[in-house]
Coordinates of C-alpha atoms in Angstrom, one line a residue:
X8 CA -40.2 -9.2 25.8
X9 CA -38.6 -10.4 29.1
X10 CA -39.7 -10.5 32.7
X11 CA -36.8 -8.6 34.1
X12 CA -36.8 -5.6 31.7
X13 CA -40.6 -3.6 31.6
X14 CA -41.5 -4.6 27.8
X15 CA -41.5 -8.2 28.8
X16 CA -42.7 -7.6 31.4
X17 CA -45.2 -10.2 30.3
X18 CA -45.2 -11.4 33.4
X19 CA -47.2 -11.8 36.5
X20 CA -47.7 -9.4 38.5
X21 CA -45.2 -8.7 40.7
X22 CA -45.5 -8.3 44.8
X23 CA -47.4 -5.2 46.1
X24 CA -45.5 -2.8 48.3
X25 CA -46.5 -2.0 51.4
X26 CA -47.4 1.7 51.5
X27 CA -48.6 2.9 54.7
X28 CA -47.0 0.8 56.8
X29 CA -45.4 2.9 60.7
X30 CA -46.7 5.4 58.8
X31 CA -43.7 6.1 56.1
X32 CA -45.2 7.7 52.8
X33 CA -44.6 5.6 50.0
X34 CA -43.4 8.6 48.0
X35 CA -40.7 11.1 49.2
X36 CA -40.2 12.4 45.9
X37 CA -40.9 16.3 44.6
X38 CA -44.4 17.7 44.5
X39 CA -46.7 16.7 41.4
X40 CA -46.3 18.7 38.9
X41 CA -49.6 20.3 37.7
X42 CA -49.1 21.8 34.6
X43 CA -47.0 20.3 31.5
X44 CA -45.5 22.8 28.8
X45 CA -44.5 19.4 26.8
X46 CA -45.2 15.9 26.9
X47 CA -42.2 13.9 27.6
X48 CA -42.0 10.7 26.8
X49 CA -39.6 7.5 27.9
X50 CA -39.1 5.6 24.4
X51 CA -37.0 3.3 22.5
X52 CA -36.2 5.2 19.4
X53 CA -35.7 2.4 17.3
X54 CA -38.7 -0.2 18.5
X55 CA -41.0 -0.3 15.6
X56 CA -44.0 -1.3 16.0
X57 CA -43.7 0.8 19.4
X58 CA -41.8 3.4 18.8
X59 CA -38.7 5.1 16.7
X60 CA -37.7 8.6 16.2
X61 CA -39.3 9.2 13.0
X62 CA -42.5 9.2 14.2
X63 CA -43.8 5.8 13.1
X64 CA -45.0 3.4 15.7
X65 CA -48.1 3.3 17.6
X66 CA -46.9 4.6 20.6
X67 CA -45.8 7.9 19.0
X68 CA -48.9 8.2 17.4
X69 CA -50.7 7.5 20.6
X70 CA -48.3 10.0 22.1
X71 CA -49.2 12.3 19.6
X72 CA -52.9 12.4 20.1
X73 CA -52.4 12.8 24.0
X74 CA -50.1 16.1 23.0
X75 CA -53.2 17.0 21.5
X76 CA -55.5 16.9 24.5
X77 CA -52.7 18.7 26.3
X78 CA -51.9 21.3 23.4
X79 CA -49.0 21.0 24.1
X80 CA -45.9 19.5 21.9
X81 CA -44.1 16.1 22.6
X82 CA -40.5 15.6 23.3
X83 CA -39.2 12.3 24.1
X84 CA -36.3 10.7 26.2
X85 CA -34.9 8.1 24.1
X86 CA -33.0 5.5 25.5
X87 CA -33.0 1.3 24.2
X88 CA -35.3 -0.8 26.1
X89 CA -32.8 -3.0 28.0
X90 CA -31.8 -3.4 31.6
X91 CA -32.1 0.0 33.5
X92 CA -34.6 1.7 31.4
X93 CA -36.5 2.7 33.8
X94 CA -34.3 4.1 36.6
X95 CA -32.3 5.9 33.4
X96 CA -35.5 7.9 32.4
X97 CA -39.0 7.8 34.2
X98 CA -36.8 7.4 37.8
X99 CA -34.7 10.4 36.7
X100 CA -37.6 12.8 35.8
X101 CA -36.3 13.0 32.6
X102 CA -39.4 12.0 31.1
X103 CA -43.2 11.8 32.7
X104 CA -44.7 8.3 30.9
X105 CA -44.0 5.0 29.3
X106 CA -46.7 4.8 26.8
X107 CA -46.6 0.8 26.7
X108 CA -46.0 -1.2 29.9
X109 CA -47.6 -4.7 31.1
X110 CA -50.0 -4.3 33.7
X111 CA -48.5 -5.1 37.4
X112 CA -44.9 -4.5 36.4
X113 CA -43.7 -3.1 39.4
X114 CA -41.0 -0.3 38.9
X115 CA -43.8 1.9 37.7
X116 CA -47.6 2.8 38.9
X117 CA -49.9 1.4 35.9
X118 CA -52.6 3.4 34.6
X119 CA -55.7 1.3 33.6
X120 CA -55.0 -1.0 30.7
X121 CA -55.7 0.2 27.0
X122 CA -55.2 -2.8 25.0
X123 CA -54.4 -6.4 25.6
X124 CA -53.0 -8.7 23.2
X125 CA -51.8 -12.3 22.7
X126 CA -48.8 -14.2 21.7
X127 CA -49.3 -15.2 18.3
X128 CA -47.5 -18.0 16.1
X129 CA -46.2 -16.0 12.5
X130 CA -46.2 -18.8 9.5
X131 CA -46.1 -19.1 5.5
X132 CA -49.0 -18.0 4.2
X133 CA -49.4 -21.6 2.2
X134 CA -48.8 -23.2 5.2
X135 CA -51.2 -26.1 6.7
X136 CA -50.9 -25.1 10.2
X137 CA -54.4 -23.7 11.7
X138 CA -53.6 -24.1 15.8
X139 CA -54.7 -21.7 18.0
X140 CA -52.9 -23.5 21.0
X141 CA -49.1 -24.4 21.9
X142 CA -50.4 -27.2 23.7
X143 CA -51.5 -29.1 19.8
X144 CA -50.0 -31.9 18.5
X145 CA -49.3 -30.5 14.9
X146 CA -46.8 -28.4 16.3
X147 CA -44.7 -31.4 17.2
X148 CA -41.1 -31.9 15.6
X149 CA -41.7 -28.6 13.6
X150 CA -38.8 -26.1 13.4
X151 CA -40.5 -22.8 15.7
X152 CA -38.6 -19.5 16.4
X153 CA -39.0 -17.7 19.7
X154 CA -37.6 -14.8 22.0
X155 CA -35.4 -17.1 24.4
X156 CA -36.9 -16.8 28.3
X157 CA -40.5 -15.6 27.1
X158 CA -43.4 -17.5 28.2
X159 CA -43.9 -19.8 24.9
X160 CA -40.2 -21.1 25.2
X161 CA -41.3 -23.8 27.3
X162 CA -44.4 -25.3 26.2
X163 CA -43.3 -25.5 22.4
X164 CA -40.3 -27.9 23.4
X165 CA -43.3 -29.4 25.5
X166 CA -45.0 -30.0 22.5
X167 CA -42.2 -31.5 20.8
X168 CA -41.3 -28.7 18.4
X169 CA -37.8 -27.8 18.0
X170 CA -37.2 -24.2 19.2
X171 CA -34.6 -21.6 17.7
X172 CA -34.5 -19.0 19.8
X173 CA -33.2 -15.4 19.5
X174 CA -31.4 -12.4 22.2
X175 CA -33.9 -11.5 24.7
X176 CA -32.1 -8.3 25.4
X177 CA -30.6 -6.2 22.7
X178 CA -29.5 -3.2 21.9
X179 CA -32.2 -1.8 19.4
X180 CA -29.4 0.5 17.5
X181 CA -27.5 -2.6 16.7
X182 CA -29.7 -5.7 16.3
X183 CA -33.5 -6.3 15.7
X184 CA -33.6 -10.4 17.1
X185 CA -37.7 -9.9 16.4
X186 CA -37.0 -8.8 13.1
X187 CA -34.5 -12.0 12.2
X188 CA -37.3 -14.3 13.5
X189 CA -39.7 -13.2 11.2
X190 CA -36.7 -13.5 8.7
X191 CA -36.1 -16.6 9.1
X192 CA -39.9 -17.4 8.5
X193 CA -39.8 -15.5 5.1
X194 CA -36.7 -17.3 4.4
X195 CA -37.9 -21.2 5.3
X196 CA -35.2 -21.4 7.8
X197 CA -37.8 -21.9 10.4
X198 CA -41.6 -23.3 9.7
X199 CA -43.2 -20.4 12.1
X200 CA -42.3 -18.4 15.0
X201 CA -44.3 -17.6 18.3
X202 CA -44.0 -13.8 19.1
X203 CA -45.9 -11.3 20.8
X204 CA -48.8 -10.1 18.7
X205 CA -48.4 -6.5 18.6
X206 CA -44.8 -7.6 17.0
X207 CA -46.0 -10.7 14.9
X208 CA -48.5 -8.6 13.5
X209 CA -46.5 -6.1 12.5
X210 CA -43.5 -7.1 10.8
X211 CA -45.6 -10.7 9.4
X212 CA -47.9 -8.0 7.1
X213 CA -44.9 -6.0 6.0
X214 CA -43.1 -9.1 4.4
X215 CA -43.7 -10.3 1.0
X216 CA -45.5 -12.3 0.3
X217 CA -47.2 -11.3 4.1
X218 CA -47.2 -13.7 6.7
X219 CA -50.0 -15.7 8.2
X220 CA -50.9 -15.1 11.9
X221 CA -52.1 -17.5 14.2
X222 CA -53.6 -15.4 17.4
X223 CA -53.0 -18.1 20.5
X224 CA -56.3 -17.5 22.6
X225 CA -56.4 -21.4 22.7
X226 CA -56.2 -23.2 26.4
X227 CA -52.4 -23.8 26.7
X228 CA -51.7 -25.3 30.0
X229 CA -48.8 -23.8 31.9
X230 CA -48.4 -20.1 29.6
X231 CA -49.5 -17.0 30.1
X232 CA -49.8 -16.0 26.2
X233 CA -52.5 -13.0 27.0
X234 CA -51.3 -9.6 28.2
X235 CA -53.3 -6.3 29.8
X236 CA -50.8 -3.0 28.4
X237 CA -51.2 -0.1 30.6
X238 CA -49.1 3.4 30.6
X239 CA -46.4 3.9 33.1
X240 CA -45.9 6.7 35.5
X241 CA -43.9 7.7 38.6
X242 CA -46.1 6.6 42.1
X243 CA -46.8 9.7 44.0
X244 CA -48.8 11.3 40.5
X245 CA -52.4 11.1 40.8
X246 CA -53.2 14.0 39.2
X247 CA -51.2 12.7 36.2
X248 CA -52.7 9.1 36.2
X249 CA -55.9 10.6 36.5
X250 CA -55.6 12.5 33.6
X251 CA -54.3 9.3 31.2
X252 CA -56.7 7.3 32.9
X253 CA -59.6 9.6 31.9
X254 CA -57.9 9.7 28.5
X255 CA -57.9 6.1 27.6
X256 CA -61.3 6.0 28.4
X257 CA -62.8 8.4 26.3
X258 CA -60.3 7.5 23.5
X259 CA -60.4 4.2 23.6
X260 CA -62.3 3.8 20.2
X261 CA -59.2 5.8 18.8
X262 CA -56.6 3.8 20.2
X263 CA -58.6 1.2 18.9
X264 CA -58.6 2.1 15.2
X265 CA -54.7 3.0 15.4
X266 CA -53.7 -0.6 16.7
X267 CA -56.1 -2.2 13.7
X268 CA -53.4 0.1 11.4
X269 CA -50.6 -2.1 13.1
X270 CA -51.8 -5.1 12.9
X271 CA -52.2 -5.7 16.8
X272 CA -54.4 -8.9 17.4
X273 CA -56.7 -7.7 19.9
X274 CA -58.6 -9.7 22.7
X275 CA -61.0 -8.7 25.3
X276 CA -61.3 -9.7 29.0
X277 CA -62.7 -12.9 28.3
X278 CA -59.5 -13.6 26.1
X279 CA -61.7 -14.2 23.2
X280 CA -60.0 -12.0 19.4
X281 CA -61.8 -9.1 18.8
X282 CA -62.7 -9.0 15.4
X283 CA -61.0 -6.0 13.2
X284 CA -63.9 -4.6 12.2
X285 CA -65.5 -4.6 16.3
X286 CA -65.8 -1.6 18.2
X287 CA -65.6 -3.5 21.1
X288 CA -62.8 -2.0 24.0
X289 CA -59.6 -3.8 24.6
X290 CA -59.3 -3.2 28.4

Protein backbone atom coordinates (compact mmCIF):
# COMPACT_ATOMS: atom_id res chain seq x y z
CA UNK A 1 0.00 0.00 0.00
CA UNK A 2 1.74 3.35 -0.80
CA UNK A 3 0.56 6.80 -1.74
CA UNK A 4 2.67 7.10 -4.91
CA UNK A 5 1.74 3.72 -6.55
CA UNK A 6 -2.47 3.19 -7.03
CA UNK A 7 -2.79 0.16 -4.37
CA UNK A 8 -1.70 2.50 -1.63
CA UNK A 9 -3.13 4.77 -2.87
CA UNK A 10 -4.69 5.02 0.55
CA UNK A 11 -4.36 8.28 0.40
CA UNK A 12 -6.23 11.45 0.15
CA UNK A 13 -7.57 12.41 -2.55
CA UNK A 14 -5.57 13.96 -4.85
CA UNK A 15 -6.12 17.56 -6.67
CA UNK A 16 -9.03 17.74 -9.33
CA UNK A 17 -8.06 18.66 -12.81
CA UNK A 18 -9.46 21.25 -14.48
CA UNK A 19 -11.49 19.98 -17.42
CA UNK A 20 -13.12 22.52 -19.36
CA UNK A 21 -11.04 25.22 -18.83
CA UNK A 22 -10.34 27.75 -22.69
CA UNK A 23 -12.34 25.20 -23.77
CA UNK A 24 -9.59 22.22 -24.19
CA UNK A 25 -11.33 18.68 -23.76
CA UNK A 26 -10.05 16.87 -21.10
CA UNK A 27 -9.75 13.73 -23.27
CA UNK A 28 -8.04 13.61 -26.64
CA UNK A 29 -7.86 10.03 -26.63
CA UNK A 30 -9.72 7.39 -29.27
CA UNK A 31 -13.46 7.08 -29.34
CA UNK A 32 -15.17 4.83 -26.54
CA UNK A 33 -15.31 1.70 -27.40
CA UNK A 34 -18.83 0.29 -27.29
CA UNK A 35 -18.75 -3.21 -27.52
CA UNK A 36 -16.16 -5.63 -25.65
CA UNK A 37 -15.45 -9.20 -27.23
CA UNK A 38 -13.26 -9.76 -23.81
CA UNK A 39 -12.82 -8.27 -20.66
CA UNK A 40 -9.37 -7.11 -20.05
CA UNK A 41 -8.16 -6.68 -17.07
CA UNK A 42 -4.93 -4.65 -15.49
CA UNK A 43 -3.65 -7.09 -12.67
CA UNK A 44 -0.90 -8.18 -10.49
CA UNK A 45 -0.58 -11.84 -11.18
CA UNK A 46 0.91 -12.67 -8.07
CA UNK A 47 -1.18 -10.31 -5.33
CA UNK A 48 -3.17 -12.75 -3.43
CA UNK A 49 -5.76 -11.69 -1.82
CA UNK A 50 -6.29 -9.39 -5.04
CA UNK A 51 -5.21 -11.12 -7.64
CA UNK A 52 -2.77 -14.07 -9.27
CA UNK A 53 -2.90 -15.95 -12.41
CA UNK A 54 -4.50 -18.94 -11.08
CA UNK A 55 -7.58 -17.51 -10.58
CA UNK A 56 -7.71 -17.15 -6.85
CA UNK A 57 -8.14 -13.71 -5.39
CA UNK A 58 -11.14 -11.63 -5.15
CA UNK A 59 -10.60 -9.56 -7.82
CA UNK A 60 -10.46 -12.33 -10.40
CA UNK A 61 -13.47 -13.64 -9.00
CA UNK A 62 -15.06 -10.33 -9.10
CA UNK A 63 -13.65 -10.16 -12.64
CA UNK A 64 -15.12 -13.20 -13.40
CA UNK A 65 -18.65 -12.50 -12.45
CA UNK A 66 -18.55 -9.09 -14.51
CA UNK A 67 -17.38 -11.49 -17.67
CA UNK A 68 -20.47 -12.99 -16.88
CA UNK A 69 -22.77 -10.01 -17.30
CA UNK A 70 -20.82 -9.20 -20.43
CA UNK A 71 -20.78 -13.03 -21.78
CA UNK A 72 -17.93 -12.46 -22.72
CA UNK A 73 -14.45 -14.23 -21.44
CA UNK A 74 -11.72 -12.40 -19.42
CA UNK A 75 -8.17 -11.87 -20.35
CA UNK A 76 -5.83 -9.98 -18.22
CA UNK A 77 -2.70 -7.73 -18.62
CA UNK A 78 -0.50 -8.75 -15.92
CA UNK A 79 2.05 -6.58 -14.84
CA UNK A 80 3.50 -6.11 -10.70
CA UNK A 81 1.90 -3.41 -8.95
CA UNK A 82 4.96 -1.00 -8.54
CA UNK A 83 5.81 2.33 -9.94
CA UNK A 84 4.36 2.83 -13.54
CA UNK A 85 1.54 0.48 -13.39
CA UNK A 86 -0.72 2.41 -14.65
CA UNK A 87 0.85 4.26 -17.67
CA UNK A 88 2.27 0.38 -18.57
CA UNK A 89 -1.33 -0.97 -18.88
CA UNK A 90 -4.69 0.98 -18.42
CA UNK A 91 -2.64 4.24 -20.18
CA UNK A 92 -1.56 1.92 -22.97
CA UNK A 93 -5.04 0.45 -23.78
CA UNK A 94 -3.77 -2.74 -23.08
CA UNK A 95 -6.30 -3.43 -20.75
CA UNK A 96 -9.86 -1.58 -19.96
CA UNK A 97 -10.15 -1.67 -15.75
CA UNK A 98 -8.31 -1.96 -12.56
CA UNK A 99 -10.66 -3.95 -10.51
CA UNK A 100 -9.31 -2.47 -7.01
CA UNK A 101 -8.27 1.23 -6.75
CA UNK A 102 -8.69 3.85 -3.72
CA UNK A 103 -11.23 6.25 -4.41
CA UNK A 104 -9.73 9.78 -5.56
CA UNK A 105 -6.41 8.34 -6.85
CA UNK A 106 -5.94 10.44 -9.64
CA UNK A 107 -4.20 8.67 -12.67
CA UNK A 108 -7.50 6.97 -13.27
CA UNK A 109 -11.43 8.02 -13.33
CA UNK A 110 -13.07 6.06 -10.17
CA UNK A 111 -16.17 4.31 -10.56
CA UNK A 112 -18.36 4.48 -7.42
CA UNK A 113 -16.83 2.63 -4.41
CA UNK A 114 -17.74 -1.13 -3.84
CA UNK A 115 -16.26 -1.88 -0.53
CA UNK A 116 -14.36 0.06 2.07
CA UNK A 117 -12.20 -1.41 4.51
CA UNK A 118 -9.88 -0.56 7.51
CA UNK A 119 -6.35 -1.01 8.52
CA UNK A 120 -6.42 -3.69 10.91
CA UNK A 121 -3.67 -4.84 13.65
CA UNK A 122 -2.94 -8.96 12.98
CA UNK A 123 -1.93 -10.62 16.64
CA UNK A 124 -1.55 -14.20 18.40
CA UNK A 125 -4.58 -15.62 18.85
CA UNK A 126 -3.68 -15.92 22.89
CA UNK A 127 -2.71 -12.60 22.90
CA UNK A 128 -4.12 -9.92 25.57
CA UNK A 129 -4.31 -7.12 23.22
CA UNK A 130 -8.24 -6.00 22.50
CA UNK A 131 -7.49 -2.16 20.99
CA UNK A 132 -9.36 -0.95 18.32
CA UNK A 133 -7.23 2.27 18.13
CA UNK A 134 -3.42 3.21 17.38
CA UNK A 135 -3.79 6.02 19.50
CA UNK A 136 -4.04 3.23 23.03
CA UNK A 137 -1.70 3.03 25.54
CA UNK A 138 -1.35 -0.86 25.48
CA UNK A 139 0.32 -0.59 22.31
CA UNK A 140 3.21 1.21 23.92
CA UNK A 141 6.91 -0.35 23.90
CA UNK A 142 5.30 -3.41 22.04
CA UNK A 143 7.30 -4.92 19.06
CA UNK A 144 4.53 -3.93 15.86
CA UNK A 145 5.27 -4.70 12.11
CA UNK A 146 4.13 -2.33 9.32
CA UNK A 147 4.41 -1.52 5.56
CA UNK A 148 7.17 1.37 5.87
CA UNK A 149 5.44 5.03 4.49
CA UNK A 150 1.72 3.77 5.04
CA UNK A 151 -0.48 5.72 7.15
CA UNK A 152 -0.11 3.71 10.64
CA UNK A 153 3.80 4.15 10.49
CA UNK A 154 3.53 7.19 12.37
CA UNK A 155 1.17 7.01 15.04
CA UNK A 156 2.45 3.52 16.30
CA UNK A 157 5.98 5.12 17.12
CA UNK A 158 3.55 7.89 18.54
CA UNK A 159 2.22 5.54 20.70
CA UNK A 160 5.42 4.27 21.82
CA UNK A 161 5.55 0.99 20.09
CA UNK A 162 8.60 -0.13 18.38
CA UNK A 163 7.87 -0.48 14.62
CA UNK A 164 9.63 -3.09 12.13
CA UNK A 165 8.74 -2.16 8.99
CA UNK A 166 8.90 -3.93 5.67
CA UNK A 167 9.54 -2.75 1.42
CA UNK A 168 6.75 -0.62 0.35
CA UNK A 169 7.34 -1.43 -3.17
CA UNK A 170 8.27 -4.87 -4.35
CA UNK A 171 8.37 -6.81 -7.04
CA UNK A 172 5.43 -9.39 -6.36
CA UNK A 173 7.46 -12.32 -8.49
CA UNK A 174 10.33 -12.01 -6.03
CA UNK A 175 9.19 -10.95 -2.54
CA UNK A 176 5.79 -10.96 -0.62
CA UNK A 177 6.99 -8.11 2.39
CA UNK A 178 2.98 -8.52 3.48
CA UNK A 179 3.45 -12.00 3.67
CA UNK A 180 6.90 -11.83 6.01
CA UNK A 181 4.88 -9.50 8.30
CA UNK A 182 2.40 -11.87 9.05
CA UNK A 183 5.46 -14.33 9.36
CA UNK A 184 6.95 -12.74 11.66
CA UNK A 185 3.65 -12.62 13.85
CA UNK A 186 3.28 -16.58 13.50
CA UNK A 187 6.86 -16.75 14.31
CA UNK A 188 6.92 -14.28 17.73
CA UNK A 189 9.39 -12.19 16.10
CA UNK A 190 7.00 -9.38 16.27
CA UNK A 191 3.83 -9.12 18.93
CA UNK A 192 1.37 -7.91 16.01
CA UNK A 193 1.41 -6.06 12.85
CA UNK A 194 -0.94 -3.23 11.45
CA UNK A 195 -1.90 -4.03 7.77
CA UNK A 196 -4.54 -3.20 5.51
CA UNK A 197 -7.58 -5.40 6.22
CA UNK A 198 -8.31 -6.88 2.99
CA UNK A 199 -4.48 -8.19 3.52
CA UNK A 200 -4.57 -8.89 7.42
CA UNK A 201 -7.55 -10.75 6.96
CA UNK A 202 -6.42 -12.78 4.47
CA UNK A 203 -3.13 -14.26 5.14
CA UNK A 204 -3.89 -13.91 9.39
CA UNK A 205 -6.89 -16.84 8.76
CA UNK A 206 -4.59 -18.98 6.51
CA UNK A 207 -1.85 -19.42 9.27
CA UNK A 208 -1.86 -22.00 11.87
CA UNK A 209 -2.93 -21.67 14.43
CA UNK A 210 -4.99 -18.44 12.55
CA UNK A 211 -4.31 -15.12 13.62
CA UNK A 212 -6.38 -12.72 15.65
CA UNK A 213 -7.60 -9.48 13.91
CA UNK A 214 -8.11 -6.33 15.41
CA UNK A 215 -10.34 -4.05 12.78
CA UNK A 216 -9.05 -0.22 13.76
CA UNK A 217 -12.45 1.82 13.43
CA UNK A 218 -11.31 3.41 16.77
CA UNK A 219 -10.66 7.41 16.78
CA UNK A 220 -6.89 7.60 16.02
CA UNK A 221 -5.89 11.20 15.77
CA UNK A 222 -3.73 12.07 12.77
CA UNK A 223 -4.44 8.44 10.41
CA UNK A 224 -6.53 7.89 7.89
CA UNK A 225 -6.92 3.85 8.63
CA UNK A 226 -10.53 3.70 6.65
CA UNK A 227 -10.46 3.42 2.80
CA UNK A 228 -13.50 3.75 -0.11
CA UNK A 229 -12.16 0.93 -3.14
CA UNK A 230 -13.60 1.85 -6.36
CA UNK A 231 -12.70 0.34 -10.09
CA UNK A 232 -10.39 2.18 -12.32
CA UNK A 233 -10.98 3.23 -15.84
CA UNK A 234 -9.46 5.51 -18.52
CA UNK A 235 -11.38 9.30 -18.34
CA UNK A 236 -13.16 9.91 -21.51
CA UNK A 237 -15.36 6.29 -20.93
CA UNK A 238 -18.73 7.01 -19.71
CA UNK A 239 -20.40 4.44 -21.36
CA UNK A 240 -17.88 2.08 -19.66
CA UNK A 241 -18.13 3.55 -16.05
CA UNK A 242 -21.69 3.51 -16.47
CA UNK A 243 -21.92 0.09 -17.08
CA UNK A 244 -19.55 -0.98 -13.73
CA UNK A 245 -21.25 1.62 -12.03
CA UNK A 246 -24.69 0.02 -12.70
CA UNK A 247 -22.94 -3.29 -11.97
CA UNK A 248 -21.70 -2.67 -8.44
CA UNK A 249 -25.00 -1.63 -7.66
CA UNK A 250 -27.11 -4.35 -8.39
CA UNK A 251 -24.28 -6.75 -7.30
CA UNK A 252 -23.36 -5.43 -4.40
CA UNK A 253 -24.85 -8.18 -2.13
CA UNK A 254 -22.55 -10.58 -4.30
CA UNK A 255 -19.47 -8.70 -3.91
CA UNK A 256 -20.43 -8.67 -0.54
CA UNK A 257 -20.58 -12.39 0.15
CA UNK A 258 -17.17 -12.96 -1.95
CA UNK A 259 -15.15 -10.47 0.40
CA UNK A 260 -16.82 -12.36 3.63
CA UNK A 261 -14.84 -15.62 1.78
CA UNK A 262 -11.58 -13.48 2.10
CA UNK A 263 -11.73 -12.39 5.16
CA UNK A 264 -12.14 -8.51 4.27
CA UNK A 265 -13.19 -6.55 7.51
CA UNK A 266 -15.85 -4.46 6.10
CA UNK A 267 -17.19 -1.01 7.34
CA UNK A 268 -19.82 1.25 6.22
CA UNK A 269 -19.99 5.02 5.73
CA UNK A 270 -20.27 5.80 9.20
CA UNK A 271 -16.89 3.69 9.61
CA UNK A 272 -18.64 1.50 12.00
CA UNK A 273 -17.58 -2.97 11.10
CA UNK A 274 -20.14 -4.44 9.38
CA UNK A 275 -20.90 -7.55 10.95
CA UNK A 276 -20.14 -10.88 8.68
CA UNK A 277 -23.29 -12.15 8.72
CA UNK A 278 -25.00 -8.24 7.63
CA UNK A 279 -26.31 -7.63 4.36
CA UNK A 280 -25.66 -4.24 4.75
CA UNK A 281 -23.65 -2.41 1.54
CA UNK A 282 -20.07 -1.45 1.87
CA UNK A 283 -20.14 1.73 -0.32
Amino acid sequence: MHRRSWRTAIVACGLLCLSGAFGVPAWAGPPEITERGQLRVCADGNNLPFSNRDGEGFENRIADMMAEELDVPVTYVWAPQIMGFVRNTLDLGVCDVIIGVAAGYELVRNTNAYYRSVYSLIVPEDSDLDVSSLHDPALADLRLGAITDTPPVVPLRSAGASVKTYALQADTRVVSPVRNAVQDVADGVTQGAVLWGPIAGYYASRQDPPLRVLPLVGDTPGAHLQFRITMGVRRGEPRWMDWINDFIDRRQADIDAVLADYGVPLVDRHGQLIPVDSNEQGD
